[in-house]
Amino acid sequence: MKRIIPAFFIMILPLLLYGCWDRVEINDLALVVGDAHDQAELAGKTGIETTFQIANPAVMSAGDSSSLGAGAGGREGAGSFWTIRETGETIREAVSKMNYRIPKQIFLGHERVIIFGDKAARSGLTPFFDRLTRSRESRDTKFIAVSKGDPGKILEQESPIFQSTVLSLYNIFLTKDGWQGIMAVNMADFVYRLSTGVTSPLAPVVELVPQTSLTPKEKQAGNINTVAVTGLAAFDTDGRLVDYLNERESMGLLWVMNRAKNRVLTIPHFIGGMEELVSLNLVKAKSKISVSIGDDGLPFFEIKTHVNFDLLEQFGGRREIVDVGMISDFEKTAGSKVINEIEAAVKKSQQLNTDVFGLGEEVRRQHRREWPQYKEHWKEIYPLVNVTVECETHIRNRELSVGAPGSRTEGAGQ
Amino acid sequence: MEPGKISERQLALLITTTLISTVVFWMPQLGARAVEQDVWITALAATIWGILSALVIVALARRHPGLTLIEYLPLILGKPLGKVFGGLYVFWFLFVGAIVIREFAHFLNITIMPKTPPAFFMVTIMALCFYALRGGLEVWARVNEILLFVVVVAMVAVIVLPYNHMDLSRLLPIADHPPGLLISTSLLSGSWRSEVILAGMFIPALSCFRHISRNLIISVVFIGFIVAGVEISAVAVFGGVPTGQKEFPFFSLARMISLIRIFDRLEVLLVVALLLGTFFKICAFLYCSTLGVAQVFGFKEFQFLLLPLSVLLLAMSLNSFKGVPELTDFLSNVWPGYGLLSFGLVIPLLLYLIALFRPVRQVREP
Amino acid sequence: MLHFLRSINSKAKKGGPSGPRKIPPPRKFKEISSNLADNEAYLRQEFANISDIVFRRFYAGEVKFLAVWFDGLINNRVSQDIFRALMLDIPDKRLLEAPKEKRADFINLRLMPFYDTQKAIDLEEIKHWILASKMVLLVDGCPSGLMIDAENRPQRPISEPIVEPTVLGPHDGFVENIRVNTALIRSRLGDAMLKSEDYIIGRRTSTPVTLMYVADIANPGIIEEARRRISRIDIDGVLDSSYIKEMIQDRVFTVFPLIKGTERPDIVVADLLEGRFALVVDGSPQVLTAPSIFIEFLQATDDYYINPMVVWFIRSLRYLAIFIATNLVGLYVALITYHQEMIPIPLVFSIAGTREIVPFPVFFDALFLLIVFELLWESSIRLPRVVGAAINIVGALILGEAAVQSSLVSPTLVIVIAVTAVANFALGSGYDLALAVRIIRLAILAAGGILGFYGIALVSLFFLLHMAGLRSFGVPYFEPLAPLISKEMKDTIYRAPHWDFNERPALIAGKDTTRDNTPPPAPPANNSFFNARSKKR
């Protein structure tokens, strides 16, 4: 045994000398934070065009390029990111072509958002997902978005506050999922919906929009655009984009999918023939879809939504909110508004024949014996099914004031 | 033959590590490919096979106190046939050990170190196993005892922490697949569970022999819950079909963990946990094959066989499969027949039945 | 106990505590001659060319005496007392009362106003007593001599332990004198079952070593093994207890300390009460206790003197500290060079950004900083106190700050190394362990730099396996974690309240296993005793 141990070390140590196969210094990595993919014409064939936004970490971390950026890595005054665009027949091929121009190893482990162009989305996203799910560097938590225009433009845009548009989008998706009409969709979600073969995948739409206000510096730099989330895109079951949902429809969708988290709902209210506006804030919303099989053999759906609101603002209010009857008026109006939104979304989805609510899945879960007979024809059935919507709303609090300044209790001040 | 003594708890924990460490690589994928969202039912159902295996092996050990599986085979089947079956069992230990090493190398290769040749992982882990076994059964059984805690904590963390991505409705409808399919899939899951017969080689080294069947059953059931937990969590996060499309759903699950921006990217925890678990699994198989070879050939010692058998095991694993597709093909098609339906449950069961009808021979083989 | 302490003090005033009354077996035997001149000649020849020996001839009445001792090792006042007694105070007649051959006995029993003497009839033995810092008295016409224990070696006063200071608890520490050290132990553990056995080790140094154990607690097998291992030792000199430690430990090639050395008497007594034995070596303030287990080195004395709820937290902190001290640098290097995708999102840009301008691979940066830290550690031990402050400034400020400024290393790495260094000294009482951690850290750093997390896992596993295989006097070193003994988990991360320490460690203690029968504190629920008193008022 005494001889075995040295022999053993003699065997192992040379192996260690060969080690370090996977070693790469972090400063030799080009950290890709976001990528954009679109369809492109490639010598007669359709190929893809990929744009990467790559971080310049020295600037990204320091916030300015004064001290740390000026070393071996970066150039004086370099931006916080740079972009590169390349075409190829597959994504991997396009990426491999980039190597001729990038001085560092492309590293996709820190991608945060992936943006697909309209053209690519319309021709089907399924082929794009293979790279994203197969790569060990890519993880399923990254967010997916669709751009109406050239997705690369979004990556090339400088963001007014954040170090890059991708980081700003990432933050929007991370913190504002379920606010207004924003829905963050990560890859696992998208792939799951795609895998059902029934439910339509969704993805948020991002666009470059003009900034509403400009600082002198931005004016000078001509940096007048910023990135914004502007709705949802509905796909068919094969991952082809069908159409975009507008804000109202997106909001309706969020109610049903139990994804609404923060929402300001403004409703009109008439007092003595005069209109005043009341803004309500969502506290908690819960929807339930129940399926029953109708006499005609088609399933019909009842969507029951329960929403709790807080009263947030009474704009131009002339009367204090002390009357319980008035609050139940608010509740009624708010409820009908929610129903309107949901119905609009249902209508649009039936029109597009995209089962974005996962109604088919609901049938499968609730009536699994009958489901096989619908499954094959779900595409034909879906536009015909009946959906009824009910909504119950409650207003709990009116925050810190009872009435707007200058408002009167009914009868008191007359 | 084994000079060291281990406690019943140590044995149960050793068996737990052995059974848990590689099934979680593959079963979520292979199971979900067959029965989609119902995969967790098969994990629980497989517990039955595991319990059967455990009961049979303990019953056999009770009839032949102080003898290992290889030693009482000739007593039950007669010397020539017994030796042949002993040899087959030794080969089974070696071959399954080789598969485990291969799985381990590929897992590391795919998940964290793609450029490092798999042979390197195999050699290094084998060297460490050799070192551990040279220290004696007592020592590595002891270390296993504390490290299993780490392994289980890591696994439970990975099962629970992606809760913010879970949608339990993806598990519905429950038991949507025909019972026949569920049972045949549970045979696959049960094949790993039937590795519990390794206990047959360790039982003579026990310092006391009272609750061993209870302990083994607890460990098999516990593993059932862990595997089912992994599968429930994976299906709730990814959905049934995508789970089956991932190479290592458990690993992908760990990558989904993202909580308050700090508990993020914890997959390394899982990789290290599985690495530790697999290490002890390899140790267990190497130990059993070494002891088995010594007993088949009637050697008085077995320590001197350690080095040649480590090298043999290494060679077998280097030459066993070309890559992961071949490996998963073997696992999904051949493994149930090679594991549960022969060496894992059926042969021990037959042995027990034969032993029931044959008079117990107290004479020990020379 | 107070009384006992006082008695030690009074002894210290008079004669000073002395070493053990045992000498190595004489190699040859030479009878003491009745003729004093012969004896003197022999001794002078034996101690030829030694300048610091004193041969004092004197007469008490008409009887010739010879006193021999090494200058400086004998308490002057005591020796003067002896001379005074013999030369001035005793009437001549009394001396002549006894027959010539019995004079030594007679003096010993009646005339020696001193507490510790011993008769010897062998000149070789006499010689050894002289060498063992004793005073020797030979009488003319008598074939026996007297050893008088008036030892007063130069020694340090009892002071606060230097390596193991504490906030709460006793503040006395061992010194270099074996008799003081055994007295410190004995004064705390006044039990007749506390046995002590003397050994003389070192062919030339003849260092006294005392083995102490509580006979009805310690495992007799372990004590027997300790005796066997001690008696195997054959060395020319023992300068510190660590010599003995290395010669009696179970495994030689290990970085882990297998035998605990401590400067604190309270730790030694606690260990004795758990069934361990203690080895007190003359000339060393470090008393060895064994069998030792790994987690002992993560315990500090304070743990037993402060609130157990707090100890829970402090101990977990220490377990965290040993993880950080061994692994953090390696993990950082592995993360930066192998597993970049596992860096949490908020950290990746800041780490990558600070690394951007550093020219060297992070592995070498880490190694460089680590070696600088080790150098600082080493130099701060070796340097004279006065220069120490200067080195601290150079090390802490200039090296750290300037290295970052010149972009030799990244600031993140400096933080990592600093945390590691701090954690290295938060390990409880085990300075030995802090030394072991240095080596483990380097191994893990190398593994992390070569193989990433895989390498770290491999090396950690190796150390765990190694540690689980170690034994200290037959006791598994990693007990009670491996083997897992749930009954003995009362003193690991969680320290049970003292009333709950019911049993001594089963693998260490032998016979008397019950430590504590105190019921848990249970004040009456309604506080009736208090109410009764307040009613009276």
mmCIF file of C-alpha atoms in Angstrom, chain B residues 81 110 165 181 227 253 320 366:
data_model
loop_
_atom_site.group_PDB
_atom_site.id
_atom_site.type_symbol
_atom_site.label_atom_id
_atom_site.label_comp_id
_atom_site.label_asym_id
_atom_site.label_seq_id
_atom_site.Cartn_x
_atom_site.Cartn_y
_atom_site.Cartn_z
ATOM 1 C CA LEU B 81 -24.909 -22.822 -10.231
ATOM 2 C CA ILE B 110 -23.142 18.677 -20.027
ATOM 3 C CA HIS B 165 -42.521 29.715 -11.253
ATOM 4 C CA LEU B 181 -48.491 2.566 -19.096
ATOM 5 C CA VAL B 227 -38.154 11.682 -6.747
ATOM 6 C CA LEU B 253 -35.323 23.122 -12.352
ATOM 7 C CA SER B 320 -19.568 1.200 -22.174
ATOM 8 C CA PRO B 366 -14.627 -23.225 2.861
#
